[in-house]
């Protein structure tokens, strides 16, 4: 189906059919052997490599359309595919293929006094709906993670990545077919009509078991407000870096620079820098100078403004903003308690970092902040499923139920109890 044809489709009927097919795929995939799933993913990785020119050509169409719309540089960076990024996608799919299969794993087991033997065993969630925006690699990560964890997936990407996602999904389908698994296991919604999102949020007649939104505030807010199925919330990445009074200067400079400027458009990029007042004289200017040298705009409080000529005044809105660009807000705090209070007030509970040599300060930071990921003397851009050894991620869950942090294959499973007896009767 072409993009033009997809736009004119009867959306409720289309989505109902996708839901039914996905359930068929889920029923087959939950009993697939580990080797079938491994074969499917290794074959898909090979297909992505073999068809990289086709994928790059599809991405070029998406990039051209996005540039004509005047979309931001940060957005274009998320959308862009290169040979190096395709290599990264291939490596992620291969890594996921070789992970231990979670399905059927006995999480714990015990015996009761009456002789019953009880096991808690991992089981797939079923059908996962993933609603995402511009990053084509999400197509591969989500598809591969769902296949490995025994789940069917319905992928609804943004209009800007329509062609790129289609080309990648075709490679996943090649893998499923060769492994003898139904191609219905991976469904790409073939329309950019936003009504398709509404149908997914209704649950497709009970055929979607969980929704994963991966995008900006507007998307996540809509999903949380309208979803009639469970949601793994992937909120914005309002990420903080705190420079403690005990921070090593070189680590403070290098980690902050990487956390902000390695890739400014990803959710793990630092957006707010907090600096302890005791190291303002020694640490603040070197950190700011390094950021400015890389083209970063500084928005600071009164102390920062007095020390940094290039700084602009930070407003209340700045402390609440995920820039996804080369901009950072900077504040001087009186104590670690003040830093923690600031983070707890403004954080989206995604990722926070402390740069410190004082172990007591680190433990206090770790114990009192409840974000999904906490870093010590390491860049916040490590907040990524691939960097955690998961191969990839379907998102960073910032809620507190079931999954938190990078959502990998284990987080895409639930569990059931198996109870074995020898004829026991309850008195």
Short mmCIF file of C-alpha atoms in Angstrom, two decimals, residues 215-398:
data_model
loop_
_atom_site.label_atom_id
_atom_site.label_comp_id
_atom_site.label_asym_id
_atom_site.label_seq_id
_atom_site.Cartn_x
_atom_site.Cartn_y
_atom_site.Cartn_z
CA UNK A 215 7.68 10.45 21.46
CA UNK A 216 7.14 13.97 22.71
CA UNK A 217 4.89 15.41 25.38
CA UNK A 218 1.86 15.71 23.14
CA UNK A 219 1.92 12.07 22.06
CA UNK A 220 2.53 10.69 25.55
CA UNK A 221 -0.16 12.93 27.07
CA UNK A 222 -2.69 11.72 24.51
CA UNK A 223 -1.83 8.08 25.10
CA UNK A 224 -2.08 8.41 28.86
CA UNK A 225 -5.39 10.26 28.60
CA UNK A 226 -7.10 8.01 26.06
CA UNK A 227 -5.61 4.52 26.38
CA UNK A 228 -7.97 1.75 27.46
CA UNK A 229 -5.11 -0.73 27.76
CA UNK A 230 -2.03 -0.68 30.02
CA UNK A 231 0.71 1.79 29.05
CA UNK A 232 4.48 1.67 29.47
CA UNK A 233 4.94 5.43 29.73
CA UNK A 234 8.02 6.82 28.00
CA UNK A 235 7.98 10.41 29.18
CA UNK A 236 10.25 13.20 28.03
CA UNK A 237 13.90 13.09 29.01
CA UNK A 238 14.25 16.13 31.29
CA UNK A 239 17.69 14.95 32.36
CA UNK A 240 19.83 16.57 35.08
CA UNK A 241 23.57 16.49 35.77
CA UNK A 242 24.66 17.52 39.28
CA UNK A 243 28.27 18.57 39.93
CA UNK A 244 28.94 17.83 43.61
CA UNK A 245 31.42 19.71 45.79
CA UNK A 246 33.64 16.60 45.62
CA UNK A 247 33.60 16.35 41.81
CA UNK A 248 36.83 15.78 39.90
CA UNK A 249 37.23 18.66 37.46
CA UNK A 250 38.22 16.61 34.40
CA UNK A 251 35.31 14.20 34.94
CA UNK A 252 32.93 17.10 35.45
CA UNK A 253 33.96 18.73 32.17
CA UNK A 254 34.15 15.61 30.04
CA UNK A 255 31.04 13.87 31.34
CA UNK A 256 28.88 16.99 31.13
CA UNK A 257 30.09 17.73 27.60
CA UNK A 258 29.27 14.21 26.43
CA UNK A 259 25.96 14.12 28.30
CA UNK A 260 24.81 17.29 26.53
CA UNK A 261 26.52 17.42 23.15
CA UNK A 262 27.17 13.86 21.93
CA UNK A 263 23.68 13.81 20.44
CA UNK A 264 21.44 16.62 21.60
CA UNK A 265 18.20 15.19 20.21
CA UNK A 266 18.02 11.92 22.16
CA UNK A 267 16.07 11.45 25.38
CA UNK A 268 19.23 10.76 27.42
CA UNK A 269 20.79 14.14 26.60
CA UNK A 270 21.33 16.42 29.61
CA UNK A 271 19.05 19.45 29.73
CA UNK A 272 19.86 20.99 33.14
CA UNK A 273 23.22 21.36 34.88
CA UNK A 274 23.33 21.91 38.65
CA UNK A 275 26.62 23.03 40.23
CA UNK A 276 27.43 23.05 43.95
CA UNK A 277 28.36 26.56 45.15
CA UNK A 278 31.64 25.33 46.66
CA UNK A 279 33.07 24.47 43.22
CA UNK A 280 31.69 27.40 41.24
CA UNK A 281 35.07 29.14 41.24
CA UNK A 282 36.94 26.09 39.96
CA UNK A 283 34.44 24.06 37.94
CA UNK A 284 31.71 26.24 36.48
CA UNK A 285 33.65 28.21 33.88
CA UNK A 286 35.66 25.25 32.47
CA UNK A 287 32.45 23.26 32.02
CA UNK A 288 30.63 26.19 30.40
CA UNK A 289 33.61 27.04 28.19
CA UNK A 290 33.70 23.44 26.91
CA UNK A 291 29.97 23.52 26.14
CA UNK A 292 30.12 26.91 24.42
CA UNK A 293 33.10 25.77 22.33
CA UNK A 294 30.88 23.00 20.96
CA UNK A 295 28.11 25.46 20.10
CA UNK A 296 25.89 25.06 23.16
CA UNK A 297 23.69 27.95 24.30
CA UNK A 298 23.76 28.63 28.06
CA UNK A 299 20.71 29.75 30.01
CA UNK A 300 21.71 30.47 33.59
CA UNK A 301 20.62 31.78 36.96
CA UNK A 302 21.98 35.04 38.44
CA UNK A 303 25.31 33.52 39.49
CA UNK A 304 25.90 31.98 36.09
CA UNK A 305 24.93 35.23 34.37
CA UNK A 306 27.50 37.12 36.45
CA UNK A 307 30.30 34.73 35.47
CA UNK A 308 29.50 33.77 31.88
CA UNK A 309 29.28 36.57 29.35
CA UNK A 310 27.56 34.41 26.75
CA UNK A 311 24.81 33.20 29.09
CA UNK A 312 21.17 34.18 28.70
CA UNK A 313 18.86 34.47 31.73
CA UNK A 314 17.03 31.25 32.59
CA UNK A 315 13.29 31.49 33.14
CA UNK A 316 11.01 29.18 35.11
CA UNK A 317 10.07 27.55 31.82
CA UNK A 318 13.72 26.61 31.15
CA UNK A 319 13.83 24.32 34.20
CA UNK A 320 10.82 22.47 32.74
CA UNK A 321 12.08 22.17 29.18
CA UNK A 322 13.49 19.22 27.25
CA UNK A 323 15.35 21.20 24.61
CA UNK A 324 16.47 18.34 22.36
CA UNK A 325 18.90 20.90 21.02
CA UNK A 326 22.25 22.52 21.84
CA UNK A 327 20.84 24.46 24.79
CA UNK A 328 21.33 23.80 28.51
CA UNK A 329 19.98 25.50 31.62
CA UNK A 330 22.50 25.99 34.44
CA UNK A 331 21.88 26.66 38.14
CA UNK A 332 24.14 27.01 41.17
CA UNK A 333 22.83 25.17 44.26
CA UNK A 334 23.79 25.63 47.91
CA UNK A 335 23.92 21.92 48.75
CA UNK A 336 23.28 18.39 47.53
CA UNK A 337 19.93 18.64 49.30
CA UNK A 338 19.06 21.64 47.13
CA UNK A 339 20.11 19.75 44.00
CA UNK A 340 17.93 16.79 44.96
CA UNK A 341 14.99 19.09 45.70
CA UNK A 342 15.35 20.77 42.29
CA UNK A 343 15.49 17.43 40.50
CA UNK A 344 12.51 16.02 42.39
CA UNK A 345 10.49 19.12 41.51
CA UNK A 346 11.29 19.31 37.80
CA UNK A 347 12.37 15.81 36.78
CA UNK A 348 10.49 13.62 34.31
CA UNK A 349 11.96 10.61 36.20
CA UNK A 350 14.01 9.48 33.22
CA UNK A 351 17.77 9.83 34.00
CA UNK A 352 19.89 11.87 36.40
CA UNK A 353 23.65 11.94 37.01
CA UNK A 354 25.93 12.93 39.86
CA UNK A 355 29.60 13.76 39.33
CA UNK A 356 31.28 13.17 42.69
CA UNK A 357 34.15 11.46 44.49
CA UNK A 358 32.38 11.45 47.87
CA UNK A 359 30.72 8.02 48.25
CA UNK A 360 28.31 9.35 50.87
CA UNK A 361 27.06 12.00 48.44
CA UNK A 362 26.61 9.38 45.74
CA UNK A 363 24.60 7.09 48.04
CA UNK A 364 22.44 10.00 49.16
CA UNK A 365 21.75 10.92 45.51
CA UNK A 366 20.96 7.31 44.60
CA UNK A 367 18.73 6.73 47.63
CA UNK A 368 16.70 9.93 47.51
CA UNK A 369 16.05 10.39 43.79
CA UNK A 370 13.48 8.08 42.27
CA UNK A 371 14.18 8.42 38.55
CA UNK A 372 14.31 5.26 36.47
CA UNK A 373 18.07 5.57 35.79
CA UNK A 374 20.74 7.11 38.01
CA UNK A 375 24.34 7.63 36.88
CA UNK A 376 27.55 8.21 38.85
CA UNK A 377 30.53 9.71 37.04
CA UNK A 378 29.13 8.59 33.69
CA UNK A 379 27.37 10.29 30.80
CA UNK A 380 23.58 10.28 30.83
CA UNK A 381 23.74 9.22 27.18
CA UNK A 382 24.40 5.69 28.45
CA UNK A 383 20.65 5.62 29.24
CA UNK A 384 20.01 3.21 26.41
CA UNK A 385 19.01 -0.44 26.17
CA UNK A 386 21.91 -1.24 23.88
CA UNK A 387 24.39 0.24 26.33
CA UNK A 388 22.77 -1.75 29.15
CA UNK A 389 23.42 -4.98 27.23
CA UNK A 390 19.78 -5.44 26.18
CA UNK A 391 20.62 -5.22 22.47
CA UNK A 392 18.15 -2.38 22.07
CA UNK A 393 15.11 -0.94 23.76
CA UNK A 394 11.47 -0.42 23.00
CA UNK A 395 11.61 2.74 25.09
CA UNK A 396 12.66 4.10 28.47
CA UNK A 397 9.79 3.50 30.87
CA UNK A 398 9.49 6.27 33.43
#
